[in-house]
Amino acid sequence: MIHSALINVMVKAARRAGRSLKRDLGEIENLQVSLKGPANFVSAADRRAEDILYEELNKARPGYGFIGEEGGTREGSDKTNTWIVDPLDGTTNFLHGIPQFAISIGLQREGTMIAGVIYNPANDELYIAERGKGAFLNDTRLRVAARKKLNDCVIACGLPHIGRGDHELARREMAELQPRVAGLRRFGAASLDLAFVAAGRLDGYWERNLKPWDIAAGLIMVREAGGTVSGIEGHDNALESGNVVCGNETIQTELVKILKPL
Ligand code: IPD
Ligand code: CA
Ligand code: CA
């Protein structure tokens, strides 16, 4: 399948960083048995992946700004284009050898997301989206699921872990949703949750308190697959607010109706 030069740049970077993470995942499986665990090793893997992404993206598009989870913001001479990058989304999964993690690369131009690539090197699933050109998983065109009744739907969420977020609020959300849906899931990598909605595997997804690098690529993925994304209040401010609700238009609306008043 032929993609634009821009997408090719992003895919090349994602695949190179992916090879690095995949090698490191092999090591981690050995480190699980050590008492100290692989935590330090994972931080190093994370940084290595971000260095590769910065090097590749900056080589191909010098001057673009770069916001990465690990290295923070690097201003570019070109103020209109900014990469928004999570070198390893799903760190906890990675740390435990669970193959649900991804590299997430978004490109924002003049405040609008125009391209996204999400790559899980563990199963070689590559998600691509470009504004106005659709979303793809390994060259197959993506479309969000069509289900219209919440009680037929499988919905993913995020759950705040120890020391983070509002646990009580998360429990209220679960209590509201649990009896109304076919299944609730918590996979642990926001970029892939969004990619799964784009792929029609999940009917919907919501999570609060995310960072731009968790969702930049995923937001355009869902939109280009025909889905609707908003913040918890239903406004078009997911990237800015860090709160995401998505699905097809009907399911996104249903979810907002339930989550907004909580
Ligand atoms: C995390 C994952 C997780 C979400 C967290 C994020 P990280 O990103 O996306 O699914 O629930 O809020 O911080 O730390 O693994 O890059
Ligand atoms: Ca992340
Ligand atoms: Ca990360």
mmCIF file of C-alpha atoms and ligand atoms in Angstrom:
data_model
loop_
_atom_site.group_PDB
_atom_site.id
_atom_site.type_symbol
_atom_site.label_atom_id
_atom_site.label_comp_id
_atom_site.label_asym_id
_atom_site.label_seq_id
_atom_site.Cartn_x
_atom_site.Cartn_y
_atom_site.Cartn_z
ATOM 1 C CA MET A 1 0.000 0.000 0.000
ATOM 2 C CA ILE A 2 1.312 3.449 -0.896
ATOM 3 C CA HIS A 3 1.251 6.086 1.799
ATOM 4 C CA SER A 4 2.416 9.690 1.796
ATOM 5 C CA ALA A 5 6.060 10.601 2.380
ATOM 6 C CA LEU A 6 5.047 11.909 5.799
ATOM 7 C CA ILE A 7 3.525 8.596 6.871
ATOM 8 C CA ASN A 8 6.586 6.747 5.551
ATOM 9 C CA VAL A 9 8.820 8.878 7.779
ATOM 10 C CA MET A 10 6.651 8.115 10.809
ATOM 11 C CA VAL A 11 6.459 4.398 10.055
ATOM 12 C CA LYS A 12 10.216 4.108 9.576
ATOM 13 C CA ALA A 13 10.814 5.802 12.934
ATOM 14 C CA ALA A 14 8.192 3.654 14.694
ATOM 15 C CA ARG A 15 9.583 0.419 13.276
ATOM 16 C CA ARG A 16 13.164 1.272 14.266
ATOM 17 C CA ALA A 17 12.154 2.183 17.811
ATOM 18 C CA GLY A 18 9.948 -0.915 17.819
ATOM 19 C CA ARG A 19 12.910 -3.194 17.104
ATOM 20 C CA SER A 20 14.687 -1.692 20.089
ATOM 21 C CA LEU A 21 11.683 -2.202 22.399
ATOM 22 C CA LYS A 22 11.176 -5.741 21.173
ATOM 23 C CA ARG A 23 14.794 -6.660 21.975
ATOM 24 C CA ASP A 24 14.348 -5.108 25.407
ATOM 25 C CA LEU A 25 11.120 -7.029 25.997
ATOM 26 C CA GLY A 26 13.100 -10.244 25.550
ATOM 27 C CA GLU A 27 15.492 -9.131 28.319
ATOM 28 C CA ILE A 28 12.615 -8.183 30.586
ATOM 29 C CA GLU A 29 11.212 -11.664 30.475
ATOM 30 C CA ASN A 30 14.513 -12.828 32.030
ATOM 31 C CA LEU A 31 14.522 -10.042 34.614
ATOM 32 C CA GLN A 32 11.064 -10.868 36.059
ATOM 33 C CA VAL A 33 12.603 -13.386 38.426
ATOM 34 C CA SER A 34 15.167 -10.992 39.917
ATOM 35 C CA LEU A 35 14.120 -9.359 43.177
ATOM 36 C CA LYS A 36 14.953 -5.847 42.021
ATOM 37 C CA GLY A 37 12.815 -6.380 38.951
ATOM 38 C CA PRO A 38 13.243 -4.758 35.581
ATOM 39 C CA ALA A 39 12.128 -1.186 36.497
ATOM 40 C CA ASN A 40 15.459 0.560 35.806
ATOM 41 C CA PHE A 41 15.912 -1.447 32.684
ATOM 42 C CA VAL A 42 12.477 -0.332 31.453
ATOM 43 C CA SER A 43 13.267 3.368 32.006
ATOM 44 C CA ALA A 44 16.385 2.913 29.914
ATOM 45 C CA ALA A 45 14.404 1.091 27.191
ATOM 46 C CA ASP A 46 11.891 3.924 27.187
ATOM 47 C CA ARG A 47 14.606 6.578 26.767
ATOM 48 C CA ARG A 48 16.382 4.569 24.080
ATOM 49 C CA ALA A 49 13.157 4.361 22.077
ATOM 50 C CA GLU A 50 12.541 8.104 22.410
ATOM 51 C CA ASP A 51 16.112 8.905 21.311
ATOM 52 C CA ILE A 52 15.605 6.782 18.192
ATOM 53 C CA LEU A 53 12.298 8.485 17.419
ATOM 54 C CA TYR A 54 13.754 11.943 17.866
ATOM 55 C CA GLU A 55 16.750 11.105 15.703
ATOM 56 C CA GLU A 56 14.669 9.639 12.864
ATOM 57 C CA LEU A 57 11.925 12.275 12.880
ATOM 58 C CA ASN A 58 14.317 15.166 13.219
ATOM 59 C CA LYS A 59 16.522 13.840 10.425
ATOM 60 C CA ALA A 60 13.564 13.587 8.045
ATOM 61 C CA ARG A 61 11.803 16.797 9.108
ATOM 62 C CA PRO A 62 14.413 19.112 10.634
ATOM 63 C CA GLY A 63 12.900 22.067 12.416
ATOM 64 C CA TYR A 64 9.656 20.436 13.531
ATOM 65 C CA GLY A 65 8.981 20.795 17.247
ATOM 66 C CA PHE A 66 9.032 17.635 19.373
ATOM 67 C CA ILE A 67 7.070 16.868 22.533
ATOM 68 C CA GLY A 68 8.132 13.541 24.017
ATOM 69 C CA GLU A 69 7.138 11.996 27.308
ATOM 70 C CA GLU A 70 10.706 11.372 28.374
ATOM 71 C CA GLY A 71 12.637 14.357 27.014
ATOM 72 C CA GLY A 72 9.945 17.035 27.330
ATOM 73 C CA THR A 73 9.450 19.766 24.744
ATOM 74 C CA ARG A 74 12.102 20.597 22.169
ATOM 75 C CA GLU A 75 11.212 23.745 20.272
ATOM 76 C CA GLY A 76 11.816 23.687 16.562
ATOM 77 C CA SER A 77 12.465 26.518 14.127
ATOM 78 C CA ASP A 78 9.205 25.538 12.372
ATOM 79 C CA LYS A 79 6.478 26.653 14.767
ATOM 80 C CA THR A 80 3.605 25.175 12.758
ATOM 81 C CA ASN A 81 4.532 21.469 13.045
ATOM 82 C CA THR A 82 4.968 19.492 16.252
ATOM 83 C CA TRP A 83 5.540 15.785 16.809
ATOM 84 C CA ILE A 84 3.755 14.480 19.897
ATOM 85 C CA VAL A 85 5.421 11.227 20.894
ATOM 86 C CA ASP A 86 5.075 8.497 23.479
ATOM 87 C CA PRO A 87 8.014 6.132 22.954
ATOM 88 C CA LEU A 88 6.446 3.477 25.168
ATOM 89 C CA ASP A 89 2.756 3.640 25.975
ATOM 90 C CA GLY A 90 1.713 0.851 28.326
ATOM 91 C CA THR A 91 4.863 0.876 30.452
ATOM 92 C CA THR A 92 3.332 -1.213 33.212
ATOM 93 C CA ASN A 93 2.369 -3.897 30.709
ATOM 94 C CA PHE A 94 5.864 -3.817 29.193
ATOM 95 C CA LEU A 95 7.428 -4.075 32.641
ATOM 96 C CA HIS A 96 5.401 -7.215 33.284
ATOM 97 C CA GLY A 97 6.059 -8.747 29.889
ATOM 98 C CA ILE A 98 2.432 -8.217 28.798
ATOM 99 C CA PRO A 99 2.482 -7.611 25.032
ATOM 100 C CA GLN A 100 -0.001 -4.710 25.032
ATOM 101 C CA PHE A 101 2.161 -1.606 24.565
ATOM 102 C CA ALA A 102 2.951 0.717 21.697
ATOM 103 C CA ILE A 103 4.941 3.535 20.227
ATOM 104 C CA SER A 104 2.670 6.482 19.512
ATOM 105 C CA ILE A 105 3.592 9.294 17.106
ATOM 106 C CA GLY A 106 1.224 12.140 16.296
ATOM 107 C CA LEU A 107 1.838 15.168 14.133
ATOM 108 C CA GLN A 108 0.072 18.402 14.959
ATOM 109 C CA ARG A 109 -0.036 21.208 12.399
ATOM 110 C CA GLU A 110 -1.313 24.618 13.415
ATOM 111 C CA GLY A 111 -3.186 23.116 16.323
ATOM 112 C CA THR A 112 -4.803 20.247 14.366
ATOM 113 C CA MET A 113 -3.758 16.594 14.447
ATOM 114 C CA ILE A 114 -2.935 15.697 10.865
ATOM 115 C CA ALA A 115 -1.275 12.277 11.156
ATOM 116 C CA GLY A 116 -0.851 9.427 13.608
ATOM 117 C CA VAL A 117 1.066 6.179 13.767
ATOM 118 C CA ILE A 118 0.677 3.644 16.576
ATOM 119 C CA TYR A 119 2.866 0.552 16.497
ATOM 120 C CA ASN A 120 2.851 -2.487 18.751
ATOM 121 C CA PRO A 121 6.141 -4.258 18.040
ATOM 122 C CA ALA A 122 5.105 -7.308 20.089
ATOM 123 C CA ASN A 123 2.500 -8.386 17.524
ATOM 124 C CA ASP A 124 3.641 -6.188 14.626
ATOM 125 C CA GLU A 125 0.329 -4.316 14.433
ATOM 126 C CA LEU A 126 0.829 -0.974 12.731
ATOM 127 C CA TYR A 127 -1.960 1.611 12.791
ATOM 128 C CA ILE A 128 -1.811 4.593 10.454
ATOM 129 C CA ALA A 129 -4.057 7.622 10.025
ATOM 130 C CA GLU A 130 -3.755 10.749 7.968
ATOM 131 C CA ARG A 131 -6.238 13.607 7.927
ATOM 132 C CA GLY A 132 -8.796 13.117 5.181
ATOM 133 C CA LYS A 133 -7.218 9.842 4.031
ATOM 134 C CA GLY A 134 -8.611 7.307 6.487
ATOM 135 C CA ALA A 135 -7.159 4.957 9.079
ATOM 136 C CA PHE A 136 -5.481 1.611 8.451
ATOM 137 C CA LEU A 137 -4.263 -1.418 10.344
ATOM 138 C CA ASN A 138 -1.500 -3.154 8.419
ATOM 139 C CA ASP A 139 -3.002 -1.813 5.179
ATOM 140 C CA THR A 140 -6.608 -2.745 5.941
ATOM 141 C CA ARG A 141 -8.958 0.217 6.064
ATOM 142 C CA LEU A 142 -10.502 0.765 9.497
ATOM 143 C CA ARG A 143 -14.041 1.589 10.452
ATOM 144 C CA VAL A 144 -15.451 1.995 13.965
ATOM 145 C CA ALA A 145 -18.008 -0.591 15.107
ATOM 146 C CA ALA A 146 -21.625 0.104 14.175
ATOM 147 C CA ARG A 147 -23.392 -1.139 17.344
ATOM 148 C CA LYS A 148 -25.995 1.311 18.549
ATOM 149 C CA LYS A 149 -27.113 -0.260 21.830
ATOM 150 C CA LEU A 150 -24.840 0.140 24.788
ATOM 151 C CA ASN A 151 -25.817 -3.242 26.191
ATOM 152 C CA ASP A 152 -24.278 -4.951 23.124
ATOM 153 C CA CYS A 153 -21.044 -3.019 23.523
ATOM 154 C CA VAL A 154 -17.582 -3.831 24.826
ATOM 155 C CA ILE A 155 -16.162 -0.669 26.339
ATOM 156 C CA ALA A 156 -12.648 -0.007 27.604
ATOM 157 C CA CYS A 157 -11.679 2.412 30.330
ATOM 158 C CA GLY A 158 -8.648 3.585 32.228
ATOM 159 C CA LEU A 159 -8.249 2.965 35.948
ATOM 160 C CA PRO A 160 -6.044 5.200 38.053
ATOM 161 C CA HIS A 161 -3.368 3.227 39.879
ATOM 162 C CA ILE A 162 -1.790 3.780 43.273
ATOM 163 C CA GLY A 163 -1.008 7.429 43.923
ATOM 164 C CA ARG A 164 -2.772 8.711 40.807
ATOM 165 C CA GLY A 165 -6.190 10.137 39.947
ATOM 166 C CA ASP A 166 -9.523 9.915 41.731
ATOM 167 C CA HIS A 167 -10.189 6.309 42.704
ATOM 168 C CA GLU A 168 -13.624 7.040 44.127
ATOM 169 C CA LEU A 169 -14.737 8.672 40.869
ATOM 170 C CA ALA A 170 -13.396 5.703 38.891
ATOM 171 C CA ARG A 171 -15.493 3.364 41.052
ATOM 172 C CA ARG A 172 -18.610 5.498 40.444
ATOM 173 C CA GLU A 173 -17.974 5.370 36.691
ATOM 174 C CA MET A 174 -17.594 1.604 36.768
ATOM 175 C CA ALA A 175 -20.717 1.208 38.898
ATOM 176 C CA GLU A 176 -22.729 3.170 36.309
ATOM 177 C CA LEU A 177 -21.317 1.415 33.248
ATOM 178 C CA GLN A 178 -20.957 -2.175 34.436
ATOM 179 C CA PRO A 179 -24.681 -3.042 34.470
ATOM 180 C CA ARG A 180 -25.299 -1.387 31.074
ATOM 181 C CA VAL A 181 -22.680 -2.981 28.820
ATOM 182 C CA ALA A 182 -21.745 -6.388 27.406
ATOM 183 C CA GLY A 183 -18.237 -6.055 28.821
ATOM 184 C CA LEU A 184 -15.834 -3.621 30.426
ATOM 185 C CA ARG A 185 -12.106 -3.862 29.706
ATOM 186 C CA ARG A 186 -8.939 -2.234 31.032
ATOM 187 C CA PHE A 187 -6.003 -2.961 28.734
ATOM 188 C CA GLY A 188 -3.429 -0.450 29.981
ATOM 189 C CA ALA A 189 -2.197 1.387 26.879
ATOM 190 C CA ALA A 190 -4.301 4.405 25.946
ATOM 191 C CA SER A 191 -2.933 4.636 22.397
ATOM 192 C CA LEU A 192 -4.000 1.050 21.709
ATOM 193 C CA ASP A 193 -7.378 1.542 23.381
ATOM 194 C CA LEU A 194 -8.033 4.289 20.833
ATOM 195 C CA ALA A 195 -6.604 2.178 18.007
ATOM 196 C CA PHE A 196 -8.911 -0.688 19.039
ATOM 197 C CA VAL A 197 -11.915 1.640 18.857
ATOM 198 C CA ALA A 198 -10.780 2.722 15.379
ATOM 199 C CA ALA A 199 -10.505 -0.961 14.418
ATOM 200 C CA GLY A 200 -14.028 -1.738 15.668
ATOM 201 C CA ARG A 201 -12.663 -4.183 18.255
ATOM 202 C CA LEU A 202 -13.928 -1.982 21.058
ATOM 203 C CA ASP A 203 -17.221 -0.110 20.753
ATOM 204 C CA GLY A 204 -16.073 2.683 22.994
ATOM 205 C CA TYR A 205 -13.446 3.904 25.418
ATOM 206 C CA TRP A 206 -13.156 6.564 28.068
ATOM 207 C CA GLU A 207 -10.389 7.690 30.353
ATOM 208 C CA ARG A 208 -9.485 10.783 32.358
ATOM 209 C CA ASN A 209 -6.205 12.540 33.113
ATOM 210 C CA LEU A 210 -4.270 11.508 30.047
ATOM 211 C CA LYS A 211 -1.337 13.386 28.527
ATOM 212 C CA PRO A 212 -1.135 14.637 24.934
ATOM 213 C CA TRP A 213 1.394 11.919 24.001
ATOM 214 C CA ASP A 214 -0.969 9.163 25.205
ATOM 215 C CA ILE A 215 -3.720 10.212 22.812
ATOM 216 C CA ALA A 216 -2.428 12.500 20.022
ATOM 217 C CA ALA A 217 -2.094 9.718 17.439
ATOM 218 C CA GLY A 218 -5.125 7.800 18.714
ATOM 219 C CA LEU A 219 -7.513 10.739 18.386
ATOM 220 C CA ILE A 220 -6.932 11.106 14.659
ATOM 221 C CA MET A 221 -7.039 7.305 14.319
ATOM 222 C CA VAL A 222 -10.578 7.166 15.741
ATOM 223 C CA ARG A 223 -11.760 10.182 13.740
ATOM 224 C CA GLU A 224 -10.362 8.865 10.469
ATOM 225 C CA ALA A 225 -12.118 5.560 11.138
ATOM 226 C CA GLY A 226 -15.401 7.469 11.319
ATOM 227 C CA GLY A 227 -15.629 7.688 15.098
ATOM 228 C CA THR A 228 -16.422 10.600 17.398
ATOM 229 C CA VAL A 229 -14.113 11.800 20.160
ATOM 230 C CA SER A 230 -14.765 14.315 22.904
ATOM 231 C CA GLY A 231 -13.836 15.242 26.439
ATOM 232 C CA ILE A 232 -16.026 14.041 29.338
ATOM 233 C CA GLU A 233 -18.399 16.994 28.912
ATOM 234 C CA GLY A 234 -18.908 16.207 25.243
ATOM 235 C CA HIS A 235 -16.835 19.124 23.940
ATOM 236 C CA ASP A 236 -14.176 18.774 21.286
ATOM 237 C CA ASN A 237 -11.311 19.221 23.755
ATOM 238 C CA ALA A 238 -9.907 15.744 24.420
ATOM 239 C CA LEU A 239 -6.291 16.675 23.654
ATOM 240 C CA GLU A 240 -6.393 19.828 25.778
ATOM 241 C CA SER A 241 -8.396 18.388 28.693
ATOM 242 C CA GLY A 242 -6.705 14.964 28.752
ATOM 243 C CA ASN A 243 -10.154 13.381 29.152
ATOM 244 C CA VAL A 244 -11.402 11.144 26.348
ATOM 245 C CA VAL A 245 -14.763 9.636 25.442
ATOM 246 C CA CYS A 246 -15.103 7.936 22.055
ATOM 247 C CA GLY A 247 -16.951 5.452 19.901
ATOM 248 C CA ASN A 248 -19.353 5.786 17.020
ATOM 249 C CA GLU A 249 -21.455 8.925 17.372
ATOM 250 C CA THR A 250 -24.320 7.145 19.154
ATOM 251 C CA ILE A 251 -22.139 5.324 21.657
ATOM 252 C CA GLN A 252 -19.956 8.378 22.346
ATOM 253 C CA THR A 253 -23.127 10.384 23.050
ATOM 254 C CA GLU A 254 -24.465 7.650 25.356
ATOM 255 C CA LEU A 255 -21.181 7.492 27.249
ATOM 256 C CA VAL A 256 -21.046 11.279 27.703
ATOM 257 C CA LYS A 257 -24.609 11.224 29.036
ATOM 258 C CA ILE A 258 -23.602 8.734 31.732
ATOM 259 C CA LEU A 259 -20.140 10.077 32.603
ATOM 260 C CA LYS A 260 -20.729 13.840 32.539
ATOM 261 C CA PRO A 261 -22.869 14.093 35.692
ATOM 262 C CA LEU A 262 -20.562 11.913 37.847
HETATM 263 C C1 IPD B 1 -0.226 5.150 30.491
HETATM 264 C C2 IPD B 1 -1.117 4.232 29.678
HETATM 265 C C3 IPD B 1 -2.314 3.802 30.505
HETATM 266 C C4 IPD B 1 -3.090 4.980 31.040
HETATM 267 C C5 IPD B 1 -2.159 5.896 31.824
HETATM 268 C C6 IPD B 1 -1.000 6.346 30.952
HETATM 269 P P1 IPD B 1 2.421 5.127 30.038
HETATM 270 O O1 IPD B 1 0.879 5.598 29.721
HETATM 271 O O2 IPD B 1 -1.558 4.830 28.500
HETATM 272 O O3 IPD B 1 -3.207 3.017 29.744
HETATM 273 O O4 IPD B 1 -4.112 4.515 31.875
HETATM 274 O O5 IPD B 1 -2.873 6.987 32.295
HETATM 275 O O6 IPD B 1 -0.157 7.190 31.708
HETATM 276 O O7 IPD B 1 2.769 5.700 31.387
HETATM 277 O O8 IPD B 1 2.422 3.667 30.045
HETATM 278 O O9 IPD B 1 3.179 5.745 28.931
HETATM 279 CA CA CA B 2 1.502 6.888 27.772
HETATM 280 CA CA CA B 3 5.153 6.354 28.081
#
